[in-house]
Coordinates of N, CA and C in Angstrom, one line a residue:
M1 N 173.2 60.6 141.6 CA 172.4 61.5 142.4 C 173.1 62.9 142.3
A2 N 172.3 63.9 142.1 CA 172.8 65.3 142.0 C 173.8 65.5 140.9
G3 N 173.8 64.6 139.9 CA 174.6 64.9 138.7 C 176.1 64.5 138.9
F4 N 176.4 63.8 140.0 CA 177.8 63.4 140.3 C 177.9 61.9 140.2
T5 N 179.0 61.4 139.8 CA 179.2 59.9 139.9 C 180.4 59.7 140.9
R6 N 180.5 58.5 141.3 CA 181.6 58.2 142.2 C 183.0 58.3 141.6
L7 N 183.0 58.2 140.3 CA 184.3 58.4 139.6 C 184.8 59.8 139.7
E8 N 184.0 60.8 139.9 CA 184.4 62.1 140.1 C 185.1 62.4 141.4
R9 N 184.9 61.4 142.3 CA 185.6 61.5 143.7 C 185.4 62.8 144.4
I10 N 184.1 63.2 144.5 CA 183.8 64.4 145.2 C 183.9 64.2 146.7
C11 N 184.6 65.0 147.5 CA 184.8 64.9 148.9 C 183.4 65.1 149.6
N12 N 183.2 64.3 150.6 CA 181.9 64.4 151.4 C 181.7 65.8 151.9
Q13 N 182.7 66.4 152.4 CA 182.6 67.7 152.9 C 182.2 68.7 151.9
D14 N 182.7 68.6 150.7 CA 182.3 69.5 149.6 C 180.9 69.2 149.2
F15 N 180.5 68.0 149.2 CA 179.1 67.6 148.8 C 178.1 68.2 149.8
R16 N 178.4 68.0 151.1 CA 177.5 68.5 152.2 C 177.4 70.0 152.1
Q17 N 178.6 70.7 151.8 CA 178.6 72.2 151.8 C 177.7 72.6 150.6
R18 N 177.9 72.0 149.5 CA 177.1 72.4 148.3 C 175.6 72.3 148.4
F19 N 175.2 71.2 149.1 CA 173.8 71.0 149.2 C 173.2 71.3 150.6
G20 N 174.0 71.9 151.5 CA 173.5 72.4 152.7 C 173.1 71.3 153.7
V21 N 173.8 70.2 153.7 CA 173.5 69.0 154.6 C 174.5 69.0 155.7
A22 N 174.0 68.9 156.9 CA 174.9 68.9 158.1 C 175.6 67.6 158.3
S23 N 176.7 67.5 159.0 CA 177.4 66.3 159.2 C 176.6 65.5 160.3
I24 N 176.8 64.2 160.3 CA 176.1 63.3 161.2 C 176.5 63.6 162.6
T25 N 177.7 64.0 162.9 CA 178.2 64.3 164.2 C 177.4 65.5 164.8
D26 N 177.2 66.5 163.9 CA 176.4 67.7 164.4 C 175.0 67.3 164.7
K27 N 174.4 66.5 163.9 CA 173.0 66.0 164.1 C 172.9 65.2 165.4
L28 N 173.9 64.3 165.6 CA 173.8 63.5 166.8 C 174.0 64.4 168.1
Q29 N 174.9 65.4 168.0 CA 175.1 66.3 169.1 C 173.8 67.1 169.4
E30 N 173.1 67.5 168.4 CA 171.8 68.2 168.5 C 170.8 67.3 169.2
V31 N 170.7 66.1 168.8 CA 169.7 65.2 169.3 C 170.0 64.9 170.8
H32 N 171.3 64.7 171.1 CA 171.8 64.5 172.4 C 171.3 65.6 173.4
L33 N 171.6 66.8 172.9 CA 171.2 68.0 173.8 C 169.7 68.2 173.8
R34 N 169.0 67.8 172.8 CA 167.5 68.0 172.8 C 167.0 66.9 173.8
W35 N 167.5 65.7 173.9 CA 167.1 64.7 174.9 C 167.4 65.2 176.3
Y36 N 168.5 65.8 176.5 CA 168.9 66.3 177.8 C 167.9 67.4 178.2
D37 N 167.5 68.3 177.3 CA 166.5 69.3 177.6 C 165.2 68.6 178.0
H38 N 164.8 67.5 177.4 CA 163.6 66.8 177.7 C 163.7 66.2 179.1
V39 N 164.8 65.7 179.5 CA 165.0 65.1 180.8 C 165.0 66.2 181.9
L40 N 165.6 67.3 181.6 CA 165.5 68.4 182.6 C 164.1 68.9 182.8
R41 N 163.3 68.9 181.8 CA 161.9 69.4 182.0 C 161.0 68.3 182.6
A42 N 161.4 67.1 182.6 CA 160.5 66.0 183.1 C 160.2 66.1 184.6
D43 N 159.1 65.5 185.0 CA 158.8 65.4 186.4 C 159.9 64.5 187.1
N44 N 160.0 64.7 188.4 CA 161.0 63.9 189.2 C 160.7 62.4 189.2
D45 N 159.4 62.0 189.0 CA 159.1 60.6 189.1 C 158.9 60.0 187.7
S46 N 159.3 60.7 186.6 CA 159.2 60.1 185.3 C 160.3 59.1 185.0
V47 N 160.1 58.3 184.1 CA 161.1 57.2 183.8 C 162.4 57.8 183.3
C48 N 162.4 58.8 182.5 CA 163.6 59.4 182.0 C 164.4 60.1 183.1
E49 N 163.7 60.7 184.0 CA 164.4 61.4 185.2 C 165.1 60.3 186.1
I50 N 164.3 59.2 186.3 CA 164.9 58.1 187.2 C 166.1 57.5 186.5
G51 N 166.0 57.3 185.2 CA 167.1 56.7 184.5 C 168.3 57.7 184.4
F52 N 168.1 58.9 184.4 CA 169.1 59.9 184.4 C 169.9 60.0 185.7
I53 N 169.3 59.8 186.8 CA 170.0 59.9 188.1 C 170.4 58.5 188.6
L54 N 170.1 57.5 187.9 CA 170.4 56.1 188.3 C 171.9 55.9 188.4
D55 N 172.4 55.3 189.5 CA 173.8 55.1 189.7 C 174.0 53.6 189.7
L56 N 174.8 53.1 188.7 CA 175.0 51.7 188.6 C 176.2 51.3 189.4
T57 N 176.1 50.1 190.0 CA 177.3 49.6 190.8 C 178.0 48.6 190.0
G58 N 179.2 48.3 190.4 CA 180.0 47.3 189.6 C 181.1 47.9 188.8
K59 N 181.8 47.1 188.1 CA 182.9 47.6 187.3 C 182.6 47.4 185.8
R60 N 183.2 48.2 185.0 CA 183.2 48.0 183.6 C 184.1 46.8 183.2
P61 N 183.8 46.3 182.0 CA 184.7 45.2 181.5 C 186.2 45.8 181.3
K62 N 187.1 44.9 181.5 CA 188.5 45.3 181.4 C 188.8 45.9 180.0
G63 N 189.5 47.0 180.0 CA 189.9 47.6 178.7 C 188.9 48.6 178.1
R64 N 187.8 48.7 178.8 CA 186.7 49.6 178.3 C 187.0 51.0 178.7
L65 N 186.9 52.0 177.8 CA 187.1 53.4 178.2 C 186.0 53.9 179.1
K66 N 186.3 54.8 180.0 CA 185.3 55.3 181.0 C 184.6 56.5 180.4
Q67 N 184.1 56.4 179.2 CA 183.3 57.5 178.6 C 181.9 57.3 179.0
R68 N 181.4 58.3 179.7 CA 180.0 58.2 180.2 C 179.2 59.3 179.5
W69 N 177.9 59.1 179.6 CA 176.9 59.9 178.9 C 177.1 61.4 179.3
M70 N 177.3 61.6 180.6 CA 177.4 62.9 181.2 C 178.7 63.6 180.7
N71 N 179.8 62.8 180.5 CA 181.0 63.4 180.0 C 180.8 63.9 178.6
T72 N 180.2 63.1 177.8 CA 179.9 63.5 176.4 C 178.9 64.8 176.4
L73 N 178.0 64.8 177.3 CA 177.1 65.9 177.5 C 177.8 67.2 177.8
H74 N 178.8 67.1 178.7 CA 179.5 68.3 179.0 C 180.3 68.8 177.8
V75 N 180.9 67.9 177.1 CA 181.6 68.3 175.9 C 180.7 69.0 174.9
H76 N 179.5 68.4 174.7 CA 178.5 69.0 173.7 C 178.1 70.4 174.2
L77 N 177.8 70.5 175.5 CA 177.4 71.8 176.0 C 178.4 72.9 175.8
K78 N 179.7 72.5 176.1 CA 180.8 73.5 175.9 C 180.9 73.8 174.4
A79 N 180.7 72.9 173.5 CA 180.8 73.1 172.1 C 179.8 74.2 171.6
V80 N 178.6 74.1 172.1 CA 177.6 75.1 171.7 C 177.5 76.3 172.6
G81 N 178.3 76.3 173.7 CA 178.3 77.5 174.5 C 177.0 77.6 175.4
M82 N 176.4 76.5 175.8 CA 175.2 76.6 176.6 C 175.5 76.1 178.0
H83 N 174.6 76.4 178.9 CA 174.7 75.9 180.3 C 173.3 75.2 180.6
P84 N 173.3 74.2 181.4 CA 172.1 73.5 181.7 C 171.0 74.4 182.3
D85 N 171.4 75.5 183.0 CA 170.4 76.4 183.5 C 169.6 77.1 182.4
Q86 N 170.1 77.2 181.2 CA 169.5 77.8 180.1 C 168.4 77.0 179.5
A87 N 168.3 75.7 179.9 CA 167.3 74.8 179.3 C 165.9 75.2 179.7
H88 N 165.7 76.0 180.7 CA 164.3 76.3 181.1 C 163.7 77.3 180.2
D89 N 164.5 78.0 179.4 CA 163.9 78.9 178.3 C 164.0 78.1 177.0
R90 N 163.0 77.4 176.7 CA 163.0 76.4 175.6 C 163.4 77.0 174.2
I91 N 162.9 78.2 173.9 CA 163.2 78.9 172.6 C 164.7 79.2 172.5
K92 N 165.2 79.7 173.6 CA 166.6 80.1 173.6 C 167.5 78.8 173.5
W93 N 167.1 77.8 174.2 CA 167.8 76.5 174.2 C 167.8 75.9 172.8
R94 N 166.7 75.8 172.2 CA 166.6 75.3 170.8 C 167.4 76.1 169.8
Q95 N 167.4 77.4 169.9 CA 168.2 78.2 169.0 C 169.7 78.0 169.3
G96 N 170.1 77.7 170.5 CA 171.5 77.5 170.8 C 172.0 76.2 170.4
I97 N 171.2 75.1 170.4 CA 171.6 73.8 170.0 C 171.3 73.5 168.6
N98 N 170.5 74.2 167.9 CA 170.1 73.9 166.6 C 171.1 74.4 165.5
K99 N 172.1 73.6 165.3 CA 173.1 73.9 164.3 C 173.2 72.9 163.2
A100 N 172.5 71.8 163.3 CA 172.7 70.7 162.4 C 171.8 70.8 161.2
D101 N 170.8 71.7 161.2 CA 170.0 71.9 160.0 C 170.2 73.3 159.4
P102 N 171.3 73.5 158.7 CA 171.6 74.8 158.2 C 170.6 75.2 157.1
P103 N 170.4 76.5 156.8 CA 169.5 76.9 155.7 C 170.1 76.4 154.4
P104 N 169.2 76.2 153.4 CA 169.7 75.8 152.1 C 170.7 76.8 151.5
P105 N 171.6 76.4 150.7 CA 172.6 77.3 150.1 C 171.9 78.3 149.1
N106 N 172.5 79.4 148.9 CA 171.9 80.4 148.0 C 171.7 79.8 146.6
G107 N 170.6 80.3 146.0 CA 170.3 79.8 144.7 C 169.4 78.6 144.6
T108 N 169.0 78.0 145.7 CA 168.1 76.9 145.7 C 166.7 77.4 146.1
N109 N 165.7 76.7 145.7 CA 164.3 77.0 146.1 C 163.5 75.7 146.2
A110 N 162.3 75.9 146.7 CA 161.5 74.7 147.0 C 161.1 74.0 145.7
E111 N 161.0 74.8 144.6 CA 160.6 74.1 143.3 C 161.7 73.2 142.8
E112 N 162.9 73.6 142.9 CA 164.0 72.7 142.5 C 164.1 71.5 143.4
E113 N 163.9 71.6 144.7 CA 163.9 70.5 145.6 C 162.8 69.5 145.3
D114 N 161.6 70.0 145.0 CA 160.5 69.1 144.6 C 160.8 68.3 143.4
T115 N 161.4 68.9 142.4 CA 161.8 68.3 141.2 C 162.8 67.2 141.4
S116 N 163.8 67.4 142.3 CA 164.8 66.4 142.6 C 164.2 65.3 143.3
Q117 N 163.2 65.5 144.2 CA 162.6 64.5 144.9 C 161.8 63.6 144.0
R118 N 161.1 64.1 143.0 CA 160.4 63.3 142.0 C 161.3 62.4 141.2
H119 N 162.5 62.9 140.9 CA 163.4 62.1 140.1 C 164.0 61.0 141.0
I120 N 164.2 61.2 142.2 CA 164.7 60.2 143.1 C 163.7 59.1 143.3
S121 N 162.4 59.5 143.5 CA 161.3 58.5 143.8 C 161.1 57.6 142.6
M122 N 161.4 58.1 141.4 CA 161.2 57.3 140.2 C 162.1 56.1 140.2
Y123 N 163.3 56.2 140.8 CA 164.2 55.1 140.8 C 164.1 54.1 142.0
I124 N 163.3 54.5 142.9 CA 163.2 53.6 144.1 C 162.2 52.5 143.9

């Protein structure tokens, strides 16, 4: 694919940078924050809002880390420099969290991408 073989041992980071592909952690962070935006905009009686404020009783299994969804959310919000109050302005929120889909690198165009897609589909 893309003219490289595994024998050339190209680093994943170099490969992603060359073809303008975001890392999976950035994409997961974006999806996480987009879901949080959805929950904040939902009605108070919707299923996602009820699940968001649900408080579970009981203990976690022994040895399990106490990593919660909200803890991860706060880390993601801090990473993108956003605050939950900004979620009410949807355009600004999406621009703030949308970093996982970078623009294609210079020198590529839609025609080249269509050609590469045709070559890939021939082998599937």
